[in-house]
Coordinates of C-alpha atoms and ligand atoms in Angstrom, one line a residue:
X1 CA -159.5 -49.7 -130.5
X2 CA -159.3 -53.3 -129.6
X3 CA -161.8 -54.2 -133.1
X4 CA -164.7 -52.3 -133.3
X5 CA -167.8 -54.9 -133.7
X6 CA -168.2 -54.3 -130.1
X7 CA -170.3 -51.7 -129.1
X8 CA -172.7 -51.7 -125.8
X9 CA -170.3 -52.9 -123.4
X10 CA -170.2 -49.9 -120.6
X11 CA -174.0 -49.9 -120.2
X12 CA -174.0 -54.3 -120.1
X13 CA -171.2 -53.9 -116.9
X14 CA -173.7 -51.4 -115.6
X15 CA -176.4 -53.7 -116.1
X16 CA -174.4 -56.6 -113.9
X17 CA -172.5 -54.6 -111.7
X18 CA -176.2 -53.3 -110.5
X19 CA -177.2 -57.0 -110.3
X20 CA -174.7 -57.4 -107.5
X21 CA -174.2 -56.1 -103.7
X22 CA -170.8 -54.3 -103.7
X23 CA -170.4 -54.0 -99.9
X24 CA -167.8 -50.8 -100.3
X25 CA -167.5 -47.9 -99.2
X26 CA -167.6 -45.6 -101.8
X27 CA -165.3 -43.0 -101.5
X28 CA -164.8 -40.7 -104.0
X29 CA -162.0 -39.6 -106.3
X30 CA -159.1 -38.4 -106.0
X31 CA -158.6 -35.8 -108.3
X32 CA -154.9 -36.6 -108.8
X33 CA -153.9 -39.1 -111.1
X34 CA -152.0 -42.0 -108.5
X35 CA -149.3 -43.5 -110.9
X36 CA -149.3 -47.2 -111.8
X37 CA -149.9 -49.5 -109.1
X38 CA -147.4 -52.7 -109.3
X39 CA -149.0 -55.0 -106.9
X40 CA -145.5 -55.7 -106.3
X41 CA -145.8 -58.7 -103.4
X42 CA -150.0 -59.7 -102.1
X43 CA -151.4 -62.9 -101.9
X44 CA -153.9 -64.5 -103.3
X45 CA -156.5 -67.7 -101.8
X46 CA -159.6 -68.5 -103.4
X47 CA -162.0 -71.5 -102.2
X48 CA -164.2 -74.2 -104.2
X49 CA -165.6 -76.8 -102.4
X50 CA -169.4 -78.9 -102.0
X51 CA -169.5 -77.3 -98.4
X52 CA -170.6 -73.9 -98.1
X53 CA -166.8 -73.3 -96.6
X54 CA -165.9 -70.5 -98.1
X55 CA -165.4 -67.5 -96.0
X56 CA -163.6 -69.4 -93.5
X57 CA -161.0 -70.6 -95.3
X58 CA -160.8 -67.4 -97.4
X59 CA -160.0 -65.4 -93.8
X60 CA -157.2 -67.7 -91.9
X61 CA -155.6 -68.3 -95.9
X62 CA -155.9 -64.3 -96.4
X63 CA -154.2 -63.6 -92.5
X64 CA -151.6 -66.7 -93.5
X65 CA -150.7 -64.4 -96.6
X66 CA -150.9 -61.7 -94.0
X67 CA -146.5 -61.5 -94.6
X68 CA -147.4 -60.4 -98.7
X69 CA -148.7 -57.6 -97.5
X70 CA -151.5 -55.9 -94.8
X71 CA -152.5 -52.5 -96.6
X72 CA -155.7 -53.3 -97.5
X73 CA -157.5 -56.7 -98.3
X74 CA -160.9 -58.0 -100.4
X75 CA -163.0 -60.9 -100.5
X76 CA -165.2 -62.1 -102.3
X77 CA -167.3 -64.8 -102.0
X78 CA -170.5 -66.5 -104.2
X79 CA -172.7 -69.1 -103.5
X80 CA -176.5 -69.6 -104.2
X81 CA -178.6 -66.5 -104.1
X82 CA -175.5 -64.6 -102.5
X83 CA -173.3 -62.9 -104.3
X84 CA -170.7 -60.6 -101.8
X85 CA -167.8 -58.5 -102.4
X86 CA -165.8 -56.5 -99.3
X87 CA -162.5 -54.4 -98.9
X88 CA -161.1 -52.8 -96.0
X89 CA -157.8 -51.0 -95.0
X90 CA -154.7 -52.7 -93.1
X91 CA -154.8 -55.5 -91.9
X92 CA -156.9 -58.5 -92.2
X93 CA -158.9 -58.4 -88.8
X94 CA -160.5 -55.4 -90.7
X95 CA -161.7 -57.2 -93.2
X96 CA -162.9 -59.8 -90.4
X97 CA -165.0 -56.9 -88.6
X98 CA -167.6 -55.6 -91.9
X99 CA -168.0 -59.8 -93.0
X100 CA -168.6 -61.1 -89.8
X101 CA -172.4 -60.4 -90.3
X102 CA -172.3 -62.3 -93.6
X103 CA -173.5 -65.8 -94.2
X104 CA -170.3 -68.4 -96.6
X105 CA -170.7 -69.0 -99.1
X106 CA -169.4 -72.0 -101.1
X107 CA -167.1 -70.1 -103.9
X108 CA -164.4 -67.3 -103.4
X109 CA -161.9 -65.8 -104.0
X110 CA -159.1 -62.8 -101.5
X111 CA -157.2 -60.6 -102.2
X112 CA -154.5 -59.0 -99.3
X113 CA -152.2 -56.2 -101.3
X114 CA -149.4 -54.2 -100.8
X115 CA -148.9 -51.0 -102.2
X116 CA -146.2 -49.8 -103.7
X117 CA -147.4 -46.8 -106.0
X118 CA -151.0 -46.5 -105.6
X119 CA -152.4 -45.7 -102.5
X120 CA -154.1 -48.7 -99.9
X121 CA -157.1 -47.7 -100.4
X122 CA -160.5 -49.5 -101.0
X123 CA -161.2 -47.9 -104.5
X124 CA -157.7 -50.0 -105.9
X125 CA -157.6 -53.5 -103.2
X126 CA -158.6 -57.4 -104.8
X127 CA -161.1 -57.7 -105.6
X128 CA -161.9 -56.3 -109.0
X129 CA -164.6 -56.6 -111.0
X130 CA -165.2 -55.8 -114.5
X131 CA -168.3 -56.4 -115.6
X132 CA -168.8 -60.3 -115.3
X133 CA -165.6 -60.4 -114.2
X134 CA -164.8 -60.9 -110.2
X135 CA -160.2 -61.3 -110.5
X136 CA -157.7 -61.6 -107.4
X137 CA -154.2 -60.2 -109.4
X138 CA -150.8 -60.8 -108.2
X139 CA -148.1 -60.0 -110.1
X140 CA -146.8 -56.0 -113.1
X141 CA -149.2 -55.8 -116.3
X142 CA -146.5 -53.9 -117.7
X143 CA -148.7 -52.9 -120.5
X144 CA -151.6 -52.5 -119.1
X145 CA -151.4 -48.6 -119.6
X146 CA -151.9 -49.3 -123.2
X147 CA -154.6 -51.8 -122.2
X148 CA -156.5 -49.2 -120.9
X149 CA -156.8 -46.7 -123.3
X150 CA -157.9 -49.3 -125.8
X151 CA -160.1 -50.4 -123.7
X152 CA -161.8 -46.3 -122.5
X153 CA -162.1 -46.0 -126.3
X154 CA -164.2 -48.9 -126.5
X155 CA -167.0 -47.4 -123.7
X156 CA -165.2 -49.3 -120.8
X157 CA -164.9 -47.1 -117.6
X158 CA -162.8 -47.7 -114.5
X159 CA -163.0 -47.2 -110.9
X160 CA -159.2 -48.0 -109.4
X161 CA -156.0 -46.3 -110.8
X162 CA -154.6 -50.6 -110.3
X163 CA -153.4 -52.7 -113.4
X164 CA -155.9 -55.6 -111.9
X165 CA -158.6 -54.0 -113.0
X166 CA -157.7 -53.3 -116.2
X167 CA -156.8 -57.4 -116.6
X168 CA -160.3 -57.8 -115.5
X169 CA -161.8 -55.3 -118.0
X170 CA -160.1 -57.1 -120.7
X171 CA -160.8 -61.1 -119.9
X172 CA -164.0 -59.7 -120.1
X173 CA -163.6 -58.1 -122.8
X174 CA -161.6 -60.9 -124.8
X175 CA -164.3 -63.2 -123.0
X176 CA -167.3 -60.9 -124.8
X177 CA -165.8 -61.2 -127.9
X178 CA -165.1 -64.9 -128.3
X179 CA -167.8 -65.7 -126.3
X180 CA -165.7 -68.6 -124.8
X181 CA -163.7 -68.2 -121.9
X182 CA -160.6 -70.9 -122.6
X183 CA -160.0 -68.5 -125.9
X184 CA -160.3 -65.7 -123.8
X185 CA -157.5 -66.3 -121.3
X186 CA -155.7 -67.5 -124.1
X187 CA -155.6 -64.4 -126.1
X188 CA -154.9 -62.9 -122.3
X189 CA -151.6 -63.8 -122.6
X190 CA -151.0 -63.2 -126.0
X191 CA -152.0 -59.8 -125.7
X192 CA -150.9 -59.0 -121.7
X193 CA -146.9 -58.4 -120.5
X194 CA -145.3 -58.9 -117.1
X195 CA -145.9 -61.5 -114.3
X196 CA -148.7 -62.6 -112.6
X197 CA -151.3 -65.2 -110.8
X198 CA -154.0 -64.5 -111.2
X199 CA -158.5 -66.4 -109.8
X200 CA -160.8 -65.3 -111.7
X201 CA -164.8 -65.7 -111.2
X202 CA -166.6 -65.7 -113.9
X203 CA -170.3 -64.6 -113.7
X204 CA -172.4 -67.2 -114.7
X205 CA -170.7 -70.1 -114.0
X206 CA -170.0 -69.9 -110.4
X207 CA -168.9 -73.8 -110.3
X208 CA -165.1 -73.3 -110.7
X209 CA -162.6 -70.7 -110.3
X210 CA -160.2 -69.5 -113.2
X211 CA -156.5 -69.2 -113.2
X212 CA -153.8 -67.5 -114.6
X213 CA -149.8 -68.1 -113.6
X214 CA -147.4 -65.8 -115.2
X215 CA -143.9 -65.5 -113.7
X216 CA -145.4 -65.1 -110.0
X217 CA -146.2 -68.6 -108.4
X218 CA -150.5 -70.0 -107.6
X219 CA -151.2 -73.2 -105.9
X220 CA -154.0 -75.6 -106.3
X221 CA -154.8 -77.9 -103.2
X222 CA -157.2 -80.8 -103.3
X223 CA -159.2 -81.5 -100.5
X224 CA -162.3 -84.2 -100.7
X225 CA -165.1 -82.7 -103.0
X226 CA -163.5 -78.7 -102.9
X227 CA -160.4 -77.7 -103.6
X228 CA -158.0 -74.3 -102.6
X229 CA -156.1 -71.8 -104.8
X230 CA -153.5 -69.9 -103.3
X231 CA -150.4 -67.7 -103.9
X232 CA -148.0 -70.0 -100.7
X233 CA -149.1 -73.7 -99.7
X234 CA -148.5 -72.5 -96.8
X235 CA -151.8 -70.4 -97.0
X236 CA -153.4 -73.8 -97.2
X237 CA -152.0 -76.0 -95.2
X238 CA -153.8 -76.5 -92.0
X239 CA -156.9 -78.0 -95.0
X240 CA -154.7 -80.5 -97.3
X241 CA -151.6 -81.5 -98.2
X242 CA -152.3 -82.6 -101.6
X243 CA -151.5 -79.6 -104.5
X244 CA -150.4 -78.8 -107.3
X245 CA -147.7 -76.5 -108.7
X246 CA -149.1 -74.2 -111.5
X247 CA -146.0 -73.9 -114.3
X248 CA -145.8 -70.8 -116.5
X249 CA -147.6 -71.9 -119.3
X250 CA -150.6 -72.9 -117.8
X251 CA -154.5 -72.4 -116.8
X252 CA -156.3 -74.5 -115.1
X253 CA -160.2 -74.5 -114.3
X254 CA -161.1 -75.4 -110.6
X255 CA -164.0 -76.8 -109.7
X256 CA -164.4 -79.1 -106.2
X257 CA -164.3 -81.8 -107.6
X258 CA -160.6 -81.7 -108.9
X259 CA -158.5 -79.5 -112.1
X260 CA -158.3 -79.6 -115.6
X261 CA -155.0 -78.2 -116.3
X262 CA -154.1 -76.0 -120.1
X263 CA -151.5 -74.4 -122.5
X264 CA -151.8 -72.0 -123.9
X265 CA -152.2 -73.5 -127.0
X266 CA -155.6 -75.0 -125.1
X267 CA -154.1 -78.4 -125.8
X268 CA -155.0 -80.3 -122.1
X269 CA -152.1 -80.7 -119.5
X270 CA -151.5 -84.1 -117.3
X271 CA -150.9 -83.0 -113.9
X272 CA -149.3 -84.3 -110.6
X273 CA -150.8 -84.6 -107.2
X274 CA -147.6 -84.1 -105.3
X275 CA -147.9 -84.4 -101.2
X276 CA -146.2 -81.6 -99.1
X277 CA -144.0 -83.0 -96.4
X278 CA -142.0 -79.4 -95.1
X279 CA -143.2 -79.0 -91.3
X280 CA -146.2 -78.0 -91.0
X281 CA -147.2 -73.8 -91.5
X282 CA -146.7 -72.8 -87.2
X283 CA -149.1 -69.7 -87.0
X284 CA -148.9 -69.3 -82.9
X285 CA -147.1 -67.4 -81.7
X286 CA -147.4 -68.9 -77.9
X287 CA -146.5 -67.3 -74.8
X288 CA -143.9 -64.4 -76.7
X289 CA -145.7 -60.7 -77.6
X290 CA -144.3 -61.0 -80.6
X291 CA -143.1 -63.7 -84.1
X292 CA -140.3 -61.8 -83.9
X293 CA -139.5 -62.5 -80.3
X294 CA -140.8 -66.2 -80.9
X295 CA -138.8 -67.2 -83.8
X296 CA -134.9 -66.1 -81.5
X297 CA -136.3 -68.2 -78.9
X298 CA -136.8 -70.7 -81.6
X299 CA -133.5 -69.9 -83.0
X300 CA -131.4 -72.6 -80.2
X301 CA -133.5 -75.4 -81.9
X302 CA -133.1 -74.5 -85.7
X303 CA -129.2 -74.8 -84.7
X304 CA -129.8 -77.6 -82.6
X305 CA -131.8 -79.5 -85.6
X306 CA -128.8 -78.0 -88.7
X307 CA -126.9 -79.8 -86.4
X308 CA -128.5 -82.8 -86.3
X309 CA -129.2 -82.6 -90.3
X310 CA -125.5 -81.5 -91.3
X311 CA -123.6 -82.7 -89.0
X312 CA -122.5 -86.6 -88.6
X313 CA -121.3 -87.9 -84.8
X314 CA -118.3 -87.5 -85.8
X315 CA -118.1 -84.1 -87.2
X316 CA -118.2 -85.3 -90.9
X317 CA -120.5 -81.8 -92.6
X318 CA -122.9 -83.2 -95.4
X319 CA -123.8 -80.6 -97.5
X320 CA -121.8 -79.9 -100.9
X321 CA -118.5 -80.0 -101.8
X322 CA -117.1 -76.5 -102.4
X323 CA -113.3 -76.4 -103.1
X324 CA -112.9 -78.0 -106.0
X325 CA -114.7 -74.9 -107.2
X326 CA -112.5 -71.3 -109.0
X327 CA -115.5 -68.6 -107.9
X328 CA -118.6 -68.8 -106.3
X329 CA -120.8 -66.3 -106.6
X330 CA -123.8 -66.2 -104.0
X331 CA -126.6 -63.9 -105.4
X332 CA -129.2 -63.0 -103.3
X333 CA -132.2 -59.5 -101.7
X334 CA -131.3 -58.1 -98.0
X335 CA -130.2 -60.0 -94.4
X336 CA -129.6 -62.9 -97.2
X337 CA -127.1 -61.1 -99.4
X338 CA -125.6 -60.0 -95.8
X339 CA -125.8 -63.4 -94.9
X340 CA -124.2 -63.6 -98.3
X341 CA -121.8 -61.6 -96.9
X342 CA -121.2 -63.7 -94.0
X343 CA -120.3 -66.4 -96.2
X344 CA -118.6 -64.9 -98.4
X345 CA -115.6 -64.4 -95.4
X346 CA -116.1 -67.5 -94.6
X347 CA -115.1 -69.6 -97.8
X348 CA -112.4 -66.4 -98.8
X349 CA -110.9 -67.3 -95.1
X350 CA -111.6 -71.6 -94.9
X351 CA -111.0 -72.3 -98.6
X352 CA -109.4 -70.2 -100.3
X353 CA -112.1 -69.6 -103.1
X354 CA -112.9 -66.3 -104.3
X355 CA -116.1 -64.7 -103.4
X356 CA -118.4 -62.3 -105.6
X357 CA -121.6 -61.7 -103.3
X358 CA -124.2 -59.9 -105.4
X359 CA -127.8 -57.5 -105.2
X360 CA -129.7 -60.2 -107.1
X361 CA -131.2 -56.9 -108.3
X362 CA -127.9 -55.5 -110.0
X363 CA -126.2 -58.6 -110.7
X364 CA -129.5 -58.9 -113.5
X365 CA -128.6 -56.0 -115.5
X366 CA -124.8 -55.4 -115.1
X367 CA -122.1 -57.1 -116.7
X368 CA -121.5 -60.3 -116.2
X369 CA -118.1 -62.7 -116.2
X370 CA -120.2 -66.0 -115.0
X371 CA -117.9 -69.1 -117.0
X372 CA -120.1 -73.1 -117.6
X373 CA -119.3 -75.0 -114.7
X374 CA -119.0 -71.8 -111.8
X375 CA -121.0 -72.5 -108.6
X376 CA -123.8 -69.3 -107.8
X377 CA -125.3 -69.7 -104.6
X378 CA -129.3 -68.2 -103.5
X379 CA -129.4 -67.6 -101.0
X380 CA -133.0 -67.3 -99.6
X381 CA -136.1 -67.7 -96.6
X382 CA -138.8 -68.1 -98.9
X383 CA -137.5 -69.0 -102.1
X384 CA -140.2 -66.7 -104.2
X385 CA -137.7 -64.1 -103.8
X386 CA -138.6 -62.3 -107.8
X387 CA -135.0 -61.1 -108.0
X388 CA -132.9 -63.9 -107.1
X389 CA -135.4 -66.2 -108.3
X390 CA -134.2 -64.0 -112.5
X391 CA -130.7 -63.5 -111.2
X392 CA -130.3 -67.4 -110.6
X393 CA -132.5 -67.4 -114.5
X394 CA -129.8 -66.0 -115.1
X395 CA -126.9 -67.9 -114.1
X396 CA -128.7 -71.2 -115.8
X397 CA -128.7 -69.9 -118.7
X398 CA -125.4 -69.0 -119.0
X399 CA -123.7 -72.6 -118.2
X400 CA -123.5 -72.5 -113.8
X401 CA -124.6 -74.0 -111.6
X402 CA -126.8 -73.2 -109.2
X403 CA -127.4 -74.4 -105.7
X404 CA -129.5 -72.9 -103.3
X405 CA -129.7 -72.7 -99.6
X406 CA -133.8 -71.7 -99.2
X407 CA -136.1 -72.2 -96.1
X408 CA -138.8 -72.8 -97.7
X409 CA -139.9 -76.3 -99.3
X410 CA -141.0 -76.6 -103.0
X411 CA -141.2 -72.8 -102.7
X412 CA -139.4 -71.8 -107.3
X413 CA -136.7 -71.2 -105.7
X414 CA -135.9 -73.7 -104.4
X415 CA -137.4 -75.9 -107.9
X416 CA -135.1 -73.7 -109.8
X417 CA -131.8 -74.2 -109.0
X418 CA -129.8 -77.9 -109.9
X419 CA -129.0 -78.7 -106.1
X420 CA -131.3 -77.0 -103.1
X421 CA -130.1 -77.1 -99.2
X422 CA -133.0 -75.7 -96.7
X423 CA -132.1 -74.3 -94.3
X424 CA -134.4 -76.3 -91.6
X425 CA -136.2 -72.9 -89.7
X426 CA -139.1 -73.4 -89.6
X427 CA -141.9 -71.0 -91.1
X428 CA -140.9 -67.8 -90.7
X429 CA -143.6 -65.3 -89.5
X430 CA -142.1 -61.9 -89.1
X431 CA -141.8 -60.2 -91.1
X432 CA -138.1 -59.2 -90.0
X433 CA -135.6 -61.9 -90.8
X434 CA -134.2 -63.8 -87.4
X435 CA -133.5 -67.4 -87.5
X436 CA -134.0 -67.7 -90.8
X437 CA -130.7 -65.8 -91.1
X438 CA -128.8 -67.5 -88.9
X439 CA -129.4 -70.5 -90.7
X440 CA -128.9 -69.6 -94.0
X441 CA -125.4 -68.4 -91.9
X442 CA -125.2 -71.5 -89.6
X443 CA -124.9 -73.1 -93.1
X444 CA -123.1 -71.2 -95.0
X445 CA -120.3 -71.6 -91.6
X446 CA -120.5 -75.2 -92.4
X447 CA -120.2 -75.1 -96.0
X448 CA -117.1 -73.3 -95.0
X449 CA -115.4 -75.9 -92.8
X450 CA -112.8 -78.0 -94.0
X451 CA -113.3 -82.1 -94.4
X452 CA -114.4 -82.0 -90.8
X453 CA -115.1 -80.7 -87.7
X454 CA -112.3 -82.3 -85.8
X455 CA -113.3 -84.6 -82.5
X456 CA -113.9 -82.0 -79.2
X457 CA -114.6 -79.1 -82.2
X458 CA -118.1 -81.2 -82.1
X459 CA -118.4 -81.6 -78.9
X460 CA -118.5 -78.2 -78.6
X461 CA -120.4 -77.6 -81.3
X462 CA -123.5 -79.8 -80.4
X463 CA -123.9 -77.2 -77.0
X464 CA -124.2 -73.9 -78.5
X465 CA -127.8 -74.5 -78.6
X466 CA -127.6 -74.6 -75.0
X467 CA -125.0 -71.6 -74.5
X468 CA -127.6 -69.6 -77.2
X469 CA -130.3 -70.3 -75.4
X470 CA -129.1 -69.4 -72.3
X471 CA -127.6 -65.5 -74.7
X472 CA -131.1 -65.6 -75.8
X473 CA -133.0 -65.4 -71.7
X474 CA -130.7 -62.4 -70.6
X475 CA -133.6 -60.2 -71.5
X476 CA -132.5 -57.4 -68.9
X477 CA -129.7 -56.9 -70.8
X478 CA -130.8 -55.8 -74.1
X479 CA -133.6 -54.0 -72.6
X480 CA -131.1 -51.5 -70.8
X481 CA -129.3 -51.2 -74.5
X482 CA -132.3 -50.4 -76.1
X483 CA -133.0 -48.5 -73.5
X484 CA -129.8 -46.2 -74.5
X485 CA -130.5 -45.9 -77.8
X486 CA -134.6 -45.6 -78.4
X487 CA -135.6 -41.7 -78.4
X488 CA -131.9 -41.2 -80.6
X489 CA -132.6 -40.6 -84.7
X490 CA -129.3 -41.6 -85.8
X491 CA -127.2 -45.2 -84.9
X492 CA -123.8 -46.7 -86.2
X493 CA -122.9 -50.0 -85.9
X494 CA -119.2 -50.9 -87.0
X495 CA -117.2 -53.6 -87.4
X496 CA -114.1 -55.5 -90.2
X497 CA -114.3 -58.0 -91.9
X498 CA -116.9 -60.8 -90.9
X499 CA -118.2 -58.6 -88.8
X500 CA -118.7 -55.6 -90.4
X501 CA -121.2 -58.4 -92.6
X502 CA -122.7 -58.8 -88.7
X503 CA -123.2 -55.3 -88.7
X504 CA -124.7 -54.5 -91.6
X505 CA -127.8 -57.2 -90.6
X506 CA -127.4 -55.9 -87.4
X507 CA -128.3 -52.0 -88.7
X508 CA -130.8 -53.2 -90.8
X509 CA -133.1 -55.0 -88.2
X510 CA -132.5 -51.6 -86.5
X511 CA -134.0 -49.5 -88.4
X512 CA -136.8 -51.6 -90.5
X513 CA -137.9 -52.6 -87.3
X514 CA -137.7 -50.1 -84.9
X515 CA -137.6 -47.3 -87.9
X516 CA -134.3 -45.1 -86.4
X517 CA -132.2 -44.2 -89.0
X518 CA -128.6 -46.3 -89.0
X519 CA -125.9 -46.6 -91.0
X520 CA -123.1 -49.6 -90.3
X521 CA -119.7 -49.3 -91.6
X522 CA -116.4 -51.5 -91.9
X523 CA -115.3 -49.7 -89.2
X524 CA -111.7 -48.0 -91.0
X525 CA -113.8 -45.8 -93.7
X526 CA -115.3 -43.9 -90.9
X527 CA -113.3 -41.5 -90.6
X528 CA -113.5 -40.8 -95.3
X529 CA -116.8 -38.9 -93.9
X530 CA -118.7 -40.6 -91.6
X531 CA -117.6 -39.7 -88.5
X532 CA -118.7 -36.0 -89.3
X533 CA -122.1 -37.1 -88.0
X534 CA -120.8 -39.1 -84.3
X535 CA -121.8 -36.5 -81.4
X536 CA -122.8 -36.7 -78.1
X537 CA -124.3 -39.2 -77.1
X538 CA -124.8 -40.4 -80.6
X539 CA -124.8 -44.6 -80.5
X540 CA -122.4 -46.4 -82.0
X541 CA -122.3 -50.4 -81.4
X542 CA -119.2 -52.2 -82.2
X543 CA -118.8 -55.7 -82.6
X544 CA -115.2 -57.7 -82.3
X545 CA -115.1 -61.4 -83.0
X546 CA -111.9 -61.7 -84.6
X547 CA -109.0 -61.6 -83.1
X548 CA -106.5 -60.7 -85.7
X549 CA -108.0 -57.2 -86.5
X550 CA -109.6 -56.2 -82.1
X551 CA -107.0 -53.7 -82.3
X552 CA -107.7 -52.3 -85.3
X553 CA -111.3 -51.9 -83.9
X554 CA -110.8 -50.9 -80.7
X555 CA -108.6 -47.8 -82.5
X556 CA -111.9 -46.8 -84.8
X557 CA -113.7 -47.6 -81.5
X558 CA -111.7 -45.1 -79.7
X559 CA -112.1 -42.3 -82.3
X560 CA -115.6 -42.6 -82.1
X561 CA -115.8 -42.5 -78.3
X562 CA -113.1 -39.7 -78.4
X563 CA -115.7 -37.1 -79.5
X564 CA -119.1 -38.3 -77.6
X565 CA -119.9 -41.5 -78.7
X566 CA -121.8 -43.9 -76.6
X567 CA -120.1 -46.6 -77.3
X568 CA -122.4 -51.1 -76.9
X569 CA -119.6 -53.3 -77.8
X570 CA -120.6 -57.1 -78.8
X571 CA -117.4 -58.7 -77.9
X572 CA -116.2 -62.7 -78.4
X573 CA -115.0 -63.6 -74.8
X574 CA -111.8 -64.8 -76.8
X575 CA -111.1 -61.9 -77.8
X576 CA -110.3 -60.7 -73.9
X577 CA -110.9 -57.0 -75.0
X578 CA -109.7 -54.2 -72.1
X579 CA -110.0 -50.4 -71.5
X580 CA -112.3 -48.7 -71.0
X581 CA -113.3 -46.9 -74.3
X582 CA -116.7 -48.7 -74.2
X583 CA -120.0 -47.8 -72.0
X584 CA -121.5 -51.4 -72.6
X585 CA -120.3 -54.8 -73.4
X586 CA -122.2 -58.4 -74.4
X587 CA -119.8 -61.3 -74.5
X588 CA -120.5 -63.9 -76.8
X589 CA -119.6 -66.6 -74.8
X590 CA -116.2 -68.5 -76.0
X591 CA -117.2 -72.1 -76.8
X592 CA -118.3 -70.8 -80.0
X593 CA -116.2 -73.3 -82.1
X594 CA -116.4 -70.1 -84.9
X595 CA -119.9 -69.4 -84.8
X596 CA -118.6 -65.9 -83.2
X597 CA -119.8 -64.0 -85.5
X598 CA -123.0 -65.4 -87.2
X599 CA -124.8 -65.8 -82.8
X600 CA -124.2 -62.4 -82.2
X601 CA -126.1 -61.1 -84.0
X602 CA -128.5 -62.5 -82.2
X603 CA -128.0 -59.9 -79.4
X604 CA -129.0 -57.3 -82.1
X605 CA -132.1 -58.6 -83.5
X606 CA -132.1 -58.8 -79.5
X607 CA -131.8 -54.8 -79.3
X608 CA -133.9 -53.5 -82.4
X609 CA -136.9 -55.7 -80.7
X610 CA -136.5 -54.0 -77.7
X611 CA -135.6 -50.2 -79.1
X612 CA -139.0 -50.6 -81.2
X613 CA -141.2 -52.3 -79.0
X614 CA -140.2 -49.8 -76.5
X615 CA -141.2 -47.0 -79.3
X616 CA -145.0 -49.3 -79.7
X617 CA -143.6 -49.9 -83.1
X618 CA -146.2 -52.3 -85.7
X619 CA -143.1 -55.1 -85.0
X620 CA -144.3 -58.4 -86.5
X621 CA -145.1 -55.8 -89.7
X622 CA -143.2 -53.4 -89.9
X623 CA -144.7 -50.0 -92.5
X624 CA -144.9 -50.0 -96.1
X625 CA -142.5 -54.2 -95.7
X626 CA -143.9 -57.0 -96.8
X627 CA -142.4 -60.2 -96.7
X628 CA -142.2 -62.2 -99.7
X629 CA -141.4 -59.6 -102.5
X630 CA -142.6 -61.7 -105.3
X631 CA -141.8 -59.3 -108.2
X632 CA -138.9 -56.8 -109.8
Ligands
LIG701 C1 -135.1 -58.1 -93.8 C2 -135.7 -59.1 -95.1 C3 -135.1 -59.4 -96.3 C4 -134.9 -60.1 -97.0 C5 -134.9 -59.7 -97.7 C6 -135.0 -61.7 -98.9 O1 -135.8 -58.4 -92.1 O2 -136.2 -60.2 -94.0 O3 -134.4 -58.3 -96.0 O4 -134.0 -60.7 -96.3 O5 -136.1 -59.6 -99.2 O6 -135.8 -62.6 -98.6 P1 -135.6 -63.6 -99.3 O7 -134.6 -64.1 -97.7 O8 -137.0 -64.5 -99.3 O9 -134.7 -63.9 -100.4

């Protein structure tokens, strides 16, 4: 038990709850034990102002945060004679429908959730209310079971299976015990293990939002007579560009006129309001059916922007010179890890530097052979991927020089690394990355260029965006290929060296959005087992962009073709393939100046898109996924 002097807690809690109008559908408690809810990703939004704008601000912010999770969502809004808490399962539109008849207040918090273990139902959704506290949380309260048992022993009851509700109950308990919210927060920090960004409102003090942070990201935005709270600056960029990023070890009291910032010793901290200078988050998909398609169509412009920013008219590349490093380690997750593999092949081939590409989630726990002064490159679109961020912190602590290749400005990884290169892909909304991955790979290609691009190469390079545009516009080709694939249960991708890295990404793209099982293999590996899976009609997509290994890959293609595979070949025009060993072919034009392999990922993205479309999948928000993975 916590202290013994605490009585009547449960009664007090009931009393407060009865006074509050809670508009949530009653769902009977399930009898099975639902395991720990980890709140893996999730988005937080908060508003306080003199105007009654909380409701529209929370809804618009939640839509922008939906990329962090879309299993369920909820808001709590307060104001004169107003206090409502509404939750709904599924995407934000469902929540919107539930609140459309309600008037706004001037204070509120909201949350969009991505569940891991706990089912995505209303009781597990945020905000959670416990006694005097209404709270939203992102992160994991690791010791929540232990805390929960102690609170239960003290008479507290719980409605959900979440760790977040335990956080709310603990804050309520500590406030009751200390009578001072600042002291309660400091005590909370001592007692709770894990990661959290928390925004909460205290009953009776509805002129402020309390925010606490440890490891999970949180920003506070400043308007005129109003402030915002968000897990991501992009959720509030259409309202304000002025913001403060909360650091670990800080908490804040947010009021409409500004904030008070403290450390966990209760010492007041100064804060400097920054002005965001990145691109405005473009969350409009225009005439496109899906964000993913729009983002693929953005790719020519992305390459153009990268060339303009990082290559001079004389062909000099304005990016860090890697030639002095003896070893390079790349850390990343998912598609960014695939981009890392592209970087490995290019650095090893062009710069002759050995490169190790590590999955960030593994890197943290394995033996490290980093030496002082080694280079560690972190690749990340969001700049918030928890595993990648943790890997960078470890690398720094071992004395490595850290370099980030990051898309989102001012993100946690961008701020953590010694040096950052922005990929300039603009905001990416679709969960499956396309243009950001292409941008990462293109930056890595440019970093692998020795000295400079020759005059002719440079002249050709600036035409690449136009060539890609033509490729992307051939939608009929990709639709035809999708037609062949979409009813199959398995699809295989094969390629060698850098083409294998491209295949890994093509395979991930297909499976994550179309839900068709797919695997990528180094072409020479098939006969060591996998070839037994090839049957009459099994689609096999093969990438060949390197003339040197062309014939080797062709031999492997023939092996699957003779066992009945339907072969789709993505091949560089330069490779000049002849023969009838494939069924369909997509040609990557030869004017690519070394970018052939990277560009061949574009047809793979389009094939995945068209397959998912034929299968009526939720393309921009595939099931169970989220855009930004902010805890381990
Ligand atoms: C797949 C995809 C993910 C991300 C991965 C890393 O389409 O987008 O595999 O690449 O979650 O995310 P970032 O790049 O934000 O670190």
